[in-house]
Every structure is written in C-alpha cells, then in structure tokens.
Coordinates of C-alpha atoms in Angstrom, one line a residue:
M1 CA 115.8 85.9 133.1
T2 CA 116.6 83.3 130.5
D3 CA 119.1 83.8 127.7
T4 CA 116.2 84.3 125.2
S5 CA 114.7 87.0 127.3
N6 CA 118.1 88.8 127.6
V7 CA 118.5 88.7 123.8
K8 CA 115.0 90.0 123.2
A9 CA 115.5 92.8 125.8
M10 CA 118.8 93.8 124.1
T11 CA 117.2 93.7 120.7
D12 CA 114.3 95.8 121.8
G13 CA 116.7 98.4 123.2
A14 CA 118.7 98.4 120.0
A15 CA 115.4 98.8 118.0
V16 CA 114.4 101.8 120.1
V17 CA 117.9 103.4 119.7
M18 CA 117.9 102.9 116.0
G19 CA 114.3 104.2 115.6
L20 CA 115.1 107.3 117.7
G21 CA 118.4 107.9 116.1
G22 CA 116.9 107.8 112.6
F23 CA 114.0 110.0 113.7
L24 CA 116.3 112.6 115.3
G25 CA 118.7 112.6 112.3
W26 CA 121.7 111.3 114.1
M27 CA 122.5 108.8 111.4
T28 CA 123.2 108.9 107.7
P29 CA 120.0 108.5 105.6
V30 CA 120.9 105.0 104.4
V31 CA 121.6 103.7 107.9
A32 CA 118.5 105.4 109.1
L33 CA 116.4 103.7 106.4
I34 CA 117.8 100.3 107.0
G35 CA 117.5 100.8 110.8
G36 CA 114.0 102.1 110.4
V37 CA 112.9 99.1 108.3
L38 CA 114.5 96.6 110.7
T39 CA 112.9 98.4 113.7
I40 CA 109.5 98.2 112.1
V41 CA 109.9 94.5 111.3
W42 CA 111.2 93.7 114.8
M43 CA 108.3 95.6 116.5
V44 CA 105.7 93.8 114.3
I45 CA 107.3 90.4 115.2
R46 CA 107.2 91.4 118.9
I47 CA 103.6 92.5 118.7
W48 CA 102.6 89.4 116.8
E49 CA 104.1 87.2 119.6
T50 CA 102.0 88.8 122.3
D51 CA 99.3 86.6 123.9
T52 CA 96.6 89.0 123.0
V53 CA 97.3 89.0 119.3
Q54 CA 97.8 85.3 119.2
R55 CA 94.4 84.8 121.0
W56 CA 92.7 87.1 118.5
F57 CA 94.0 85.1 115.5
K58 CA 93.6 81.7 117.2
D59 CA 89.9 82.4 117.7
D60 CA 89.5 83.5 114.0
A61 CA 91.1 80.2 112.9
D62 CA 88.9 78.1 115.1
D63 CA 85.7 79.7 113.8
K64 CA 86.4 78.6 110.2

C-alpha cells in the first residue's frame, strides 16, 4: 500500500465512525452535524473518484 492509500483507508474508517457515532447519538449534536456533513462530503468524493463514475461522465463529455 502506498502512503496515499493508507491515508484514504484511515479517512474512510474515520468517516464511518463519525457517521455511525452521529447516527447512534454518541456525540453532541453539533459534533454530529459537522461529522455528518464531512462524512457525506468525503463519501461523495470517494464515489466520484471511482472508475465507473468517471467512465459515465467521460462518455457524456465525449458525446457533446
């Protein structure tokens, strides 16, 4: 694993913990809100980076 992969794996883990912690009510509401927003943003970025999504949008851009 490269350093970038390690950082992404740790960030994915932190996002899951924050998401579950907020969902289960283990954190204060403000921290849960911030963590929830950051979790959603991080997961959207990770999904956007996937080869499948990039292929979908690359094909759309090539058609224009």
